[in-house]
Structures are given as structure tokens and as C-alpha cells.
């Protein structure tokens, strides 16, 4: 049986790992699952290397908040607020996408009241 | 028997009247016939509502569709209403002249936008990238919300129409699930009415957390996106609705009857890409 070659999910330079979300996401997966999947990969890469991470959302369209919420919450839990603040950058497809992301990011530090 | 002898023109007032006639019979399981023969206009909001009521009914009511004027008979066909509930002709979504997407469902939130995008693209040509992203985001947020919270037995049903003269797209998405207030009530017992629930979810940061990672941004993102596009949005849930008009004013009102689940309806003005051949 032929082994499936995984797609290129990251590009590594001396100072930066670039992870392209579009290479990780399987559009047959539920949206929140896709967020978890991307988070898992980012966590693996970040723990293995000391360099900064750039997560690129280029090429992904109409990304709803239910993708960003699990992604950001998983990253926050495993890598911490400091890492999220200082060691990761994000690249967006559009202003609308960035706006949804920014609201999600704000929401994780101010979760719904009980 | 529910007789709707008025036009269902995608306005809040007309759907409210329909809800007041239909839903009491749904609640008492006495709905045997929906008579639309006297209607002279039906829009995608009406088509989605009627289809969702019909699909969720345990005992299927008979539906009498209008046969004139010809444009309305065509809408009944192209929206899929005729085939779905009156054993009429099947719609042909690939017909270049069709301005309507037949009533559909999807469990695949990533791709729910595809047929709507194709419809608008067919009539407009190359779409402005920001407009396309906004339309896609609106559709995805609504479907994800249905999937996360509604517990709708029919999933989400949607229908869309491109209005050539007005140059906007109308999208209606309905579920027959719990409704927003009933869902929020599980986490916030103090939210006991649907208007308050609507105000909360539109402002954002209120979530039933049906899934642990929910943070209550979905409908709020939808509202902001429609607002930024200069569009209109109406959310009907249980016995209330919230409406955003083109001047960015919000209003909240009671429906005078209680619907099962939630209906989201929005209109977005269509922007073409600057380099579109139509520009």
C-alpha cells in the first residue's frame, strides 16, 4: 500500500516556523474540530522548537468564531498567555477575518459570565 | 386549516402574520392544511419557513401553493417548494436564469456557502473579495450555531435569492430546534424571555456553552458583519424577533405567537469586484 505523503504544514526559517492553516484543515471535519487540529500541530511545533511561530490563515475563507475559539483556548491552555502574547504571530486573509479573530481573542480573556 | 391570504414578502410583518396563523396549529398538532393559493408573492424567507414547518411536522400537512402569477409559480418551482411539498416539478439550480437556490440543508458548515456563492456569482460575475468573505462568514456562523446549539430535528434549512433589480442577496436559514432563549436558559436561568436572549447573543459573550469551547460570538459576529455591509438582518426565535435595518438601528418585538426554533434572515447588498466586467 502506498503511504500517503502528508502535506507541507510548516516552513522553517532560522527564526520562525510558519504554519499554514489551509494545509492542516480538512474541510470534511467539523469546524471546531479543525481548530483543535491546528492547535495540536502548533503546540507540537512550539514545544519542539524555541523559535517564534507564525500561523497563517491565508487562503481560508469565511472562518467563523467556532474555529478560532478552540484554537486559541487550546493554545492558551498548553502554551500560556505569555506565549500567545509574545511568541506567535498571525497572518490573515482579510480584514473581516482579522476582525472575527480579534473578537475571539478578546473573548478568551473575558469568557461568558456564569 | 392555516390560510395565508396575504403576500409573504420577506418582511417581518408578513412572516409575523404567518407565524400567528400557523404556529398555534403546530403546537396543538392540528395543522392539516396550509393554504397559500391567494398569495401573490413569496420570498425565500417564506419558502424556508413553510418548508421547515412541513418537514418538522409529524403528520405532514397538505400545502396548496399559488399557481399564478407565472413568476410566483416559477418561484415555487425554483425554490424547491413545489417538489418538496406538492410533488411538483424539480428545481434546476444550474439554470442560468434562476435567481433562487432551492431549499437545501447541509451538515457541512465549511461548505454551506458554496451554492449561495455560485448563485450570486452567476448573476454578478466577479465578486468583491470583502463582500464574498462577509457573505461566507454570515452563512458559516449561522450554520455553526445551529449545529452547536439548536438540537433541530431537521438541521438547518436554507433558501436564497438574488434580487437582480435591487442588487442584493436574500438568505433565510431556519431550524426547528430549541430556540435561543431555551438554549441560553440552561446556563443562565435568569434569562426567561426571548427578547432578552436576543439582546444578549447579539451583544455577544453569552453562550449556553453546548460545547465547552463556545464563547458566544457567533450571532454577534453575524450582526456586526451584516451591519458593516449595510445590510438587513432579522432573527426570529420563540416568541420574539430582533431586526437590524439598513440605517443600523436595532428593534426588538414580540411575535404574538411562538415559533419552534429560530429563523435567521439577512439581505446583503452585492458588491462587484472593481475589475469585474460588469463594472
CSV table of C-alpha atoms in Angstrom, one decimal:
chain,number,residue,atom,x,y,z
A,1,UNK,CA,0.0,0.0,0.0
A,2,UNK,CA,1.3,3.4,-0.9
A,3,UNK,CA,2.0,5.6,2.1
A,4,UNK,CA,0.2,9.0,1.9
A,5,UNK,CA,2.6,11.8,2.0
A,6,UNK,CA,1.5,14.5,4.4
A,7,UNK,CA,1.1,18.0,3.0
A,8,UNK,CA,3.7,20.6,3.9
A,9,UNK,CA,2.3,22.2,7.0
A,10,UNK,CA,5.2,24.4,8.0
A,11,UNK,CA,8.1,26.3,6.6
A,12,UNK,CA,11.0,26.7,9.0
A,13,UNK,CA,13.5,29.5,8.9
A,14,UNK,CA,16.2,30.2,11.4
A,15,UNK,CA,13.9,32.4,13.5
A,16,UNK,CA,10.4,31.4,12.6
A,17,UNK,CA,8.1,28.4,11.9
A,18,UNK,CA,5.4,29.3,9.5
A,19,UNK,CA,2.3,27.1,9.8
A,20,UNK,CA,-0.3,27.4,7.1
A,21,UNK,CA,-3.8,26.6,8.5
A,22,UNK,CA,-5.1,25.8,5.0
A,23,UNK,CA,-2.7,22.8,4.8
A,24,UNK,CA,-3.9,21.4,8.1
A,25,UNK,CA,-7.6,21.8,7.7
A,26,UNK,CA,-9.7,19.1,6.2
A,27,UNK,CA,-12.9,20.7,5.1
A,28,UNK,CA,-14.8,17.5,5.8
A,29,UNK,CA,-14.1,17.9,9.5
A,30,UNK,CA,-16.5,19.9,11.7
A,31,UNK,CA,-15.2,23.5,12.1
A,32,UNK,CA,-14.4,23.3,15.9
A,33,UNK,CA,-12.5,20.1,15.2
A,34,UNK,CA,-10.4,21.9,12.6
A,35,UNK,CA,-9.5,24.5,15.3
A,36,UNK,CA,-8.4,21.8,17.7
A,37,UNK,CA,-6.4,20.1,14.9
A,38,UNK,CA,-4.5,23.2,14.1
A,39,UNK,CA,-3.9,23.9,17.7
A,40,UNK,CA,-2.4,20.4,18.2
A,41,UNK,CA,0.0,20.9,15.4
A,42,UNK,CA,1.1,24.4,16.6
A,43,UNK,CA,1.6,23.1,20.2
A,44,UNK,CA,3.8,20.2,18.9
A,45,UNK,CA,5.9,22.6,16.8
A,46,UNK,CA,6.2,25.2,19.5
A,47,UNK,CA,7.2,22.8,22.2
A,48,UNK,CA,9.8,21.2,20.0
A,49,UNK,CA,11.4,24.5,18.9
A,50,UNK,CA,12.4,27.7,20.6
A,51,UNK,CA,11.7,29.9,17.7
A,52,UNK,CA,8.6,32.0,17.1
A,53,UNK,CA,5.6,30.7,15.2
A,54,UNK,CA,3.6,32.4,12.5
A,55,UNK,CA,0.2,31.0,11.9
A,56,UNK,CA,-1.1,32.0,8.5
A,57,UNK,CA,-4.9,31.9,7.8
A,58,UNK,CA,-4.3,33.0,4.1
A,59,UNK,CA,-6.4,31.1,1.7
A,60,UNK,CA,-9.1,30.2,4.3
A,61,UNK,CA,-12.4,31.9,3.7
A,62,UNK,CA,-15.4,32.6,5.9
A,63,UNK,CA,-13.7,31.3,9.1
A,64,UNK,CA,-16.3,31.5,11.9
A,65,UNK,CA,-15.6,32.1,15.6
A,66,UNK,CA,-16.1,28.4,16.3
A,67,UNK,CA,-12.8,27.7,14.6
A,68,UNK,CA,-10.8,30.4,16.4
A,69,UNK,CA,-12.2,29.6,19.9
A,70,UNK,CA,-10.9,26.1,20.3
A,71,UNK,CA,-7.7,27.0,18.6
A,72,UNK,CA,-7.0,30.0,20.9
A,73,UNK,CA,-8.2,28.2,24.0
A,74,UNK,CA,-6.1,25.1,23.4
A,75,UNK,CA,-3.0,27.3,22.7
A,76,UNK,CA,-3.7,29.3,25.9
A,77,UNK,CA,-4.0,26.2,28.0
A,78,UNK,CA,-1.0,24.4,26.7
A,79,UNK,CA,1.4,27.3,25.9
A,80,UNK,CA,0.2,30.0,28.2
A,81,UNK,CA,-0.8,33.7,27.9
A,82,UNK,CA,2.8,34.9,27.6
A,83,UNK,CA,3.5,32.7,24.6
A,84,UNK,CA,0.3,33.8,23.0
A,85,UNK,CA,1.2,37.4,23.6
A,86,UNK,CA,4.9,37.3,22.6
A,87,UNK,CA,5.9,34.2,20.6
A,88,UNK,CA,3.2,33.8,18.0
A,89,UNK,CA,2.1,36.0,15.1
A,90,UNK,CA,-0.9,35.6,12.9
A,91,UNK,CA,-1.4,36.4,9.2
A,92,UNK,CA,-4.9,36.9,7.8
A,93,UNK,CA,-6.7,36.6,4.6
A,94,UNK,CA,-8.8,39.7,5.0
A,95,UNK,CA,-9.8,42.5,7.4
A,96,UNK,CA,-13.1,40.7,8.1
A,97,UNK,CA,-11.2,37.5,9.1
A,98,UNK,CA,-8.9,39.6,11.4
A,99,UNK,CA,-11.9,41.2,13.0
A,100,UNK,CA,-13.5,37.8,13.8
A,101,UNK,CA,-10.1,36.6,15.2
A,102,UNK,CA,-9.6,39.7,17.3
A,103,UNK,CA,-13.1,39.3,18.8
A,104,UNK,CA,-12.4,35.7,19.6
A,105,UNK,CA,-9.0,36.6,21.1
A,106,UNK,CA,-10.7,39.2,23.3
A,107,UNK,CA,-13.4,36.6,24.3
A,108,UNK,CA,-10.9,34.1,25.6
A,109,UNK,CA,-9.6,36.6,28.1
A,110,UNK,CA,-13.2,37.6,29.0
A,111,UNK,CA,-15.2,34.4,28.8
A,112,UNK,CA,-19.0,34.3,29.1
A,113,UNK,CA,-20.3,35.0,32.6
A,114,UNK,CA,-21.6,32.1,34.6
B,1,UNK,CA,-56.5,25.0,8.5
B,2,UNK,CA,-53.9,27.8,8.1
B,3,UNK,CA,-55.0,30.1,5.4
B,4,UNK,CA,-52.4,32.7,4.4
B,5,UNK,CA,-54.3,35.0,2.1
B,6,UNK,CA,-51.6,37.7,2.1
B,7,UNK,CA,-48.2,38.1,0.5
B,8,UNK,CA,-45.2,36.7,2.3
B,9,UNK,CA,-42.7,39.3,1.0
B,10,UNK,CA,-39.7,38.7,3.3
B,11,UNK,CA,-40.9,41.5,5.6
B,12,UNK,CA,-41.1,41.0,9.4
B,13,UNK,CA,-44.8,41.9,9.4
B,14,UNK,CA,-45.8,39.3,6.8
B,15,UNK,CA,-43.8,36.5,8.5
B,16,UNK,CA,-45.2,37.5,11.8
B,17,UNK,CA,-48.7,37.2,10.5
B,18,UNK,CA,-47.9,33.8,9.0
B,19,UNK,CA,-46.4,32.6,12.4
B,20,UNK,CA,-49.6,33.8,14.2
B,21,UNK,CA,-51.7,31.7,11.9
B,22,UNK,CA,-49.5,28.6,11.5
B,23,UNK,CA,-47.8,28.0,14.9
B,24,UNK,CA,-50.8,27.7,17.2
B,25,UNK,CA,-51.9,24.8,14.9
B,26,UNK,CA,-48.4,23.3,15.0
B,27,UNK,CA,-48.4,23.5,18.8
B,28,UNK,CA,-51.8,21.7,19.1
B,29,UNK,CA,-50.9,19.2,16.3
B,30,UNK,CA,-54.0,20.3,14.3
B,31,UNK,CA,-52.2,21.7,11.3
B,32,UNK,CA,-53.7,19.8,8.3
B,33,UNK,CA,-53.6,22.3,5.5
B,34,UNK,CA,-51.5,25.4,4.7
B,35,UNK,CA,-53.4,27.3,2.0
B,36,UNK,CA,-51.1,29.7,0.1
B,37,UNK,CA,-53.3,29.9,-3.0
B,38,UNK,CA,-54.2,33.6,-2.5
B,39,UNK,CA,-50.6,34.7,-2.1
B,40,UNK,CA,-49.3,36.8,-4.9
B,41,UNK,CA,-45.7,36.9,-3.7
B,42,UNK,CA,-43.5,34.6,-1.8
B,43,UNK,CA,-39.9,35.1,-0.9
B,44,UNK,CA,-37.1,32.9,0.4
B,45,UNK,CA,-38.0,33.7,4.0
B,46,UNK,CA,-41.5,32.4,3.4
B,47,UNK,CA,-40.2,29.4,1.4
B,48,UNK,CA,-37.8,28.4,4.2
B,49,UNK,CA,-40.3,28.9,6.9
B,50,UNK,CA,-43.1,26.9,5.2
B,51,UNK,CA,-40.6,24.1,4.2
B,52,UNK,CA,-39.2,23.9,7.8
B,53,UNK,CA,-42.7,23.7,9.3
B,54,UNK,CA,-43.7,21.0,6.8
B,55,UNK,CA,-40.5,19.0,7.2
B,56,UNK,CA,-40.7,19.0,11.0
B,57,UNK,CA,-44.4,18.1,11.2
B,58,UNK,CA,-45.1,14.6,12.4
B,59,UNK,CA,-48.2,14.4,10.3
B,60,UNK,CA,-47.4,16.2,7.0
B,61,UNK,CA,-50.0,19.0,6.3
B,62,UNK,CA,-51.2,19.4,2.8
B,63,UNK,CA,-49.9,22.7,1.2
B,64,UNK,CA,-51.7,24.4,-1.5
B,65,UNK,CA,-49.3,26.6,-3.5
B,66,UNK,CA,-50.3,29.5,-5.6
B,67,UNK,CA,-50.4,28.9,-9.4
B,68,UNK,CA,-50.4,32.5,-10.5
B,69,UNK,CA,-48.9,34.9,-11.4
B,70,UNK,CA,-46.4,32.9,-13.5
B,71,UNK,CA,-43.4,34.5,-11.8
B,72,UNK,CA,-44.7,33.1,-8.4
B,73,UNK,CA,-45.4,29.7,-9.9
B,74,UNK,CA,-41.8,29.8,-11.2
B,75,UNK,CA,-40.5,30.8,-7.7
B,76,UNK,CA,-42.4,27.8,-6.2
B,77,UNK,CA,-40.6,25.6,-8.6
B,78,UNK,CA,-37.1,27.1,-8.4
B,79,UNK,CA,-37.2,27.4,-4.6
B,80,UNK,CA,-38.0,23.6,-4.5
B,81,UNK,CA,-41.3,24.2,-2.6
B,82,UNK,CA,-43.3,22.7,-5.4
B,83,UNK,CA,-41.3,19.5,-5.5
B,84,UNK,CA,-40.8,19.2,-1.7
B,85,UNK,CA,-44.4,19.7,-0.5
B,86,UNK,CA,-46.6,19.5,-3.6
B,87,UNK,CA,-45.0,16.8,-5.7
B,88,UNK,CA,-44.4,19.3,-8.4
B,89,UNK,CA,-41.5,19.8,-10.8
B,90,UNK,CA,-38.0,19.6,-9.6
B,91,UNK,CA,-36.0,22.8,-9.5
B,92,UNK,CA,-33.0,23.3,-11.7
B,93,UNK,CA,-30.4,25.1,-9.7
B,94,UNK,CA,-28.0,25.2,-12.6
B,95,UNK,CA,-30.4,27.2,-14.8
B,96,UNK,CA,-28.6,30.4,-15.6
B,97,UNK,CA,-31.8,32.4,-15.2
B,98,UNK,CA,-32.7,31.1,-11.9
B,99,UNK,CA,-32.4,33.7,-9.1
B,100,UNK,CA,-33.1,31.2,-6.4
B,101,UNK,CA,-31.3,28.4,-4.6
B,102,UNK,CA,-33.7,25.5,-3.9
B,103,UNK,CA,-34.4,24.8,-0.2
B,104,UNK,CA,-31.5,22.8,0.9
B,105,UNK,CA,-29.8,21.6,4.0
B,106,UNK,CA,-26.2,21.0,5.0
B,107,UNK,CA,-24.4,19.4,7.8
B,108,UNK,CA,-21.2,20.7,6.4
B,109,UNK,CA,-20.7,24.3,7.8
B,110,UNK,CA,-17.4,24.8,5.8
B,111,UNK,CA,-19.3,24.4,2.5
B,112,UNK,CA,-22.7,25.8,3.3
B,113,UNK,CA,-21.8,28.9,1.4
B,114,UNK,CA,-21.0,27.2,-1.9
B,115,UNK,CA,-24.4,27.2,-3.5
B,116,UNK,CA,-25.2,30.8,-2.4
B,117,UNK,CA,-21.8,31.9,-3.7
B,118,UNK,CA,-22.5,30.2,-7.0
B,119,UNK,CA,-25.9,31.9,-7.3
B,120,UNK,CA,-24.6,35.4,-6.8
B,121,UNK,CA,-21.5,34.8,-8.9
B,122,UNK,CA,-23.8,33.6,-11.8
B,123,UNK,CA,-25.7,36.9,-11.8
B,124,UNK,CA,-23.0,39.3,-10.9
B,125,UNK,CA,-19.7,38.0,-12.2
B,126,UNK,CA,-16.6,38.5,-10.1
B,127,UNK,CA,-17.5,39.4,-6.6
B,128,UNK,CA,-15.7,41.9,-4.4
B,129,UNK,CA,-13.5,39.9,-2.1
B,130,UNK,CA,-14.6,41.6,1.1
B,131,UNK,CA,-18.3,41.1,0.1
B,132,UNK,CA,-17.7,37.5,-0.6
B,133,UNK,CA,-15.9,37.0,2.7
B,134,UNK,CA,-18.7,38.7,4.6
B,135,UNK,CA,-21.4,36.6,2.9
B,136,UNK,CA,-19.5,33.4,3.6
B,137,UNK,CA,-18.9,34.4,7.2
B,138,UNK,CA,-22.6,35.1,7.8
B,139,UNK,CA,-23.7,31.7,6.4
B,140,UNK,CA,-21.0,29.8,8.3
B,141,UNK,CA,-21.8,31.5,11.7
B,142,UNK,CA,-25.5,30.6,11.4
B,143,UNK,CA,-24.9,27.0,10.4
B,144,UNK,CA,-22.3,26.5,13.1
B,145,UNK,CA,-24.8,27.9,15.6
B,146,UNK,CA,-27.4,25.5,14.5
B,147,UNK,CA,-25.0,22.6,14.7
B,148,UNK,CA,-23.7,23.6,18.2
B,149,UNK,CA,-26.9,24.6,19.9
B,150,UNK,CA,-30.2,24.0,18.2
B,151,UNK,CA,-30.9,20.3,18.5
B,152,UNK,CA,-33.1,20.7,15.5
B,153,UNK,CA,-34.6,17.5,14.1
B,154,UNK,CA,-34.4,18.9,10.6
B,155,UNK,CA,-31.0,20.5,10.9
B,156,UNK,CA,-30.9,23.9,9.2
B,157,UNK,CA,-32.9,24.6,6.0
B,158,UNK,CA,-31.9,27.4,3.8
B,159,UNK,CA,-33.0,29.2,0.7
B,160,UNK,CA,-31.5,32.2,-1.0
B,161,UNK,CA,-32.5,34.6,-3.8
B,162,UNK,CA,-30.5,37.1,-5.8
B,163,UNK,CA,-32.7,40.2,-6.4
B,164,UNK,CA,-31.5,41.5,-9.7
B,165,UNK,CA,-33.1,44.9,-9.6
B,166,UNK,CA,-32.2,45.7,-6.0
B,167,UNK,CA,-28.8,44.1,-6.4
B,168,UNK,CA,-28.9,42.3,-3.1
B,169,UNK,CA,-28.9,38.7,-2.0
B,170,UNK,CA,-31.5,37.4,0.4
B,171,UNK,CA,-30.7,34.4,2.6
B,172,UNK,CA,-33.0,32.7,5.0
B,173,UNK,CA,-31.9,29.8,7.3
B,174,UNK,CA,-34.4,28.1,9.6
B,175,UNK,CA,-34.1,25.4,12.2
B,176,UNK,CA,-36.9,23.8,14.3
B,177,UNK,CA,-34.8,23.3,17.4
B,178,UNK,CA,-34.9,24.6,20.9
B,179,UNK,CA,-34.7,28.4,20.3
B,180,UNK,CA,-32.2,30.8,21.6
B,181,UNK,CA,-33.8,31.6,25.0
B,182,UNK,CA,-34.5,27.9,25.8
B,183,UNK,CA,-30.8,27.2,25.0
B,184,UNK,CA,-29.4,30.1,27.0
B,185,UNK,CA,-31.7,29.3,29.9
B,186,UNK,CA,-29.8,26.1,30.6
B,187,UNK,CA,-26.8,28.2,31.6
B,188,UNK,CA,-28.5,31.5,32.6
B,189,UNK,CA,-31.7,30.7,34.4
B,190,UNK,CA,-32.4,34.4,34.8
B,191,UNK,CA,-32.9,34.7,31.0
B,192,UNK,CA,-36.6,33.9,30.8
B,193,UNK,CA,-37.7,35.7,27.7
B,194,UNK,CA,-36.7,35.6,24.1
B,195,UNK,CA,-36.2,39.3,23.6
B,196,UNK,CA,-33.7,39.4,26.4
B,197,UNK,CA,-32.0,36.3,25.0
B,198,UNK,CA,-31.7,38.0,21.6
B,199,UNK,CA,-30.2,41.2,23.1
B,200,UNK,CA,-27.6,39.1,24.9
B,201,UNK,CA,-26.5,37.0,21.9
B,202,UNK,CA,-26.4,40.0,19.6
B,203,UNK,CA,-24.2,41.9,22.1
B,204,UNK,CA,-22.0,38.8,22.3
B,205,UNK,CA,-20.3,36.9,25.1
B,206,UNK,CA,-23.3,34.9,26.2
B,207,UNK,CA,-23.3,31.3,25.3
B,208,UNK,CA,-25.1,28.2,26.5
B,209,UNK,CA,-21.7,26.5,26.0
B,210,UNK,CA,-23.3,23.5,24.4
B,211,UNK,CA,-19.7,22.8,23.6
B,212,UNK,CA,-17.1,23.7,26.2
B,213,UNK,CA,-15.2,25.9,23.8
B,214,UNK,CA,-18.2,28.1,22.8
B,215,UNK,CA,-17.7,31.7,23.7
B,216,UNK,CA,-20.9,33.3,22.4
B,217,UNK,CA,-19.6,35.2,19.5
B,218,UNK,CA,-21.4,33.6,16.5
B,219,UNK,CA,-24.6,35.6,16.2
B,220,UNK,CA,-22.8,38.7,17.4
B,221,UNK,CA,-20.3,38.3,14.5
B,222,UNK,CA,-23.2,37.8,12.1
B,223,UNK,CA,-24.8,41.0,13.4
B,224,UNK,CA,-21.7,43.0,13.0
B,225,UNK,CA,-20.9,41.7,9.6
B,226,UNK,CA,-24.4,42.5,8.3
B,227,UNK,CA,-24.2,45.9,9.9
B,228,UNK,CA,-20.8,46.6,8.3
B,229,UNK,CA,-22.1,45.7,4.9
B,230,UNK,CA,-25.1,48.0,5.2
B,231,UNK,CA,-27.5,45.0,5.1
B,232,UNK,CA,-30.6,44.0,7.0
B,233,UNK,CA,-30.9,41.2,9.5
B,234,UNK,CA,-33.8,39.6,11.3
B,235,UNK,CA,-33.6,36.8,13.9
B,236,UNK,CA,-36.9,35.2,14.8
B,237,UNK,CA,-36.8,32.9,17.8
B,238,UNK,CA,-39.5,31.5,20.0
B,239,UNK,CA,-41.9,34.4,20.6
B,240,UNK,CA,-39.6,37.3,19.6
B,241,UNK,CA,-37.6,38.8,16.8
B,242,UNK,CA,-34.7,41.2,16.5
B,243,UNK,CA,-34.3,43.4,13.5
B,244,UNK,CA,-31.4,45.4,12.2
B,245,UNK,CA,-32.3,47.9,9.4
B,246,UNK,CA,-30.2,49.4,6.8
B,247,UNK,CA,-29.7,52.5,8.9
B,248,UNK,CA,-28.1,50.3,11.6
B,249,UNK,CA,-31.0,50.6,14.0
B,250,UNK,CA,-32.0,47.6,16.1
B,251,UNK,CA,-35.5,46.9,17.1
B,252,UNK,CA,-37.0,44.1,19.2
B,253,UNK,CA,-40.6,42.9,19.3
B,254,UNK,CA,-42.9,40.1,20.2
B,255,UNK,CA,-44.3,37.8,17.6
B,256,UNK,CA,-47.7,37.3,19.1
B,257,UNK,CA,-47.1,33.5,18.8
B,258,UNK,CA,-44.3,31.2,19.5
B,259,UNK,CA,-42.3,29.6,16.7
B,260,UNK,CA,-40.4,26.4,17.1
B,261,UNK,CA,-36.7,27.1,16.8
B,262,UNK,CA,-35.0,30.0,15.1
B,263,UNK,CA,-35.1,31.7,11.7
B,264,UNK,CA,-32.3,33.9,10.5
B,265,UNK,CA,-32.9,36.1,7.5
B,266,UNK,CA,-30.4,38.6,6.0
B,267,UNK,CA,-30.1,40.8,3.0
B,268,UNK,CA,-26.7,41.9,1.8
B,269,UNK,CA,-26.1,44.5,-0.9
B,270,UNK,CA,-23.9,42.8,-3.5
B,271,UNK,CA,-20.6,44.4,-4.4
B,272,UNK,CA,-18.8,43.5,-7.6
B,273,UNK,CA,-15.0,43.4,-7.8
B,274,UNK,CA,-13.5,46.6,-9.1
B,275,UNK,CA,-12.2,44.7,-12.1
B,276,UNK,CA,-15.5,42.9,-12.8
B,277,UNK,CA,-16.5,43.1,-16.5
B,278,UNK,CA,-19.9,44.5,-15.3
B,279,UNK,CA,-18.2,47.5,-13.7
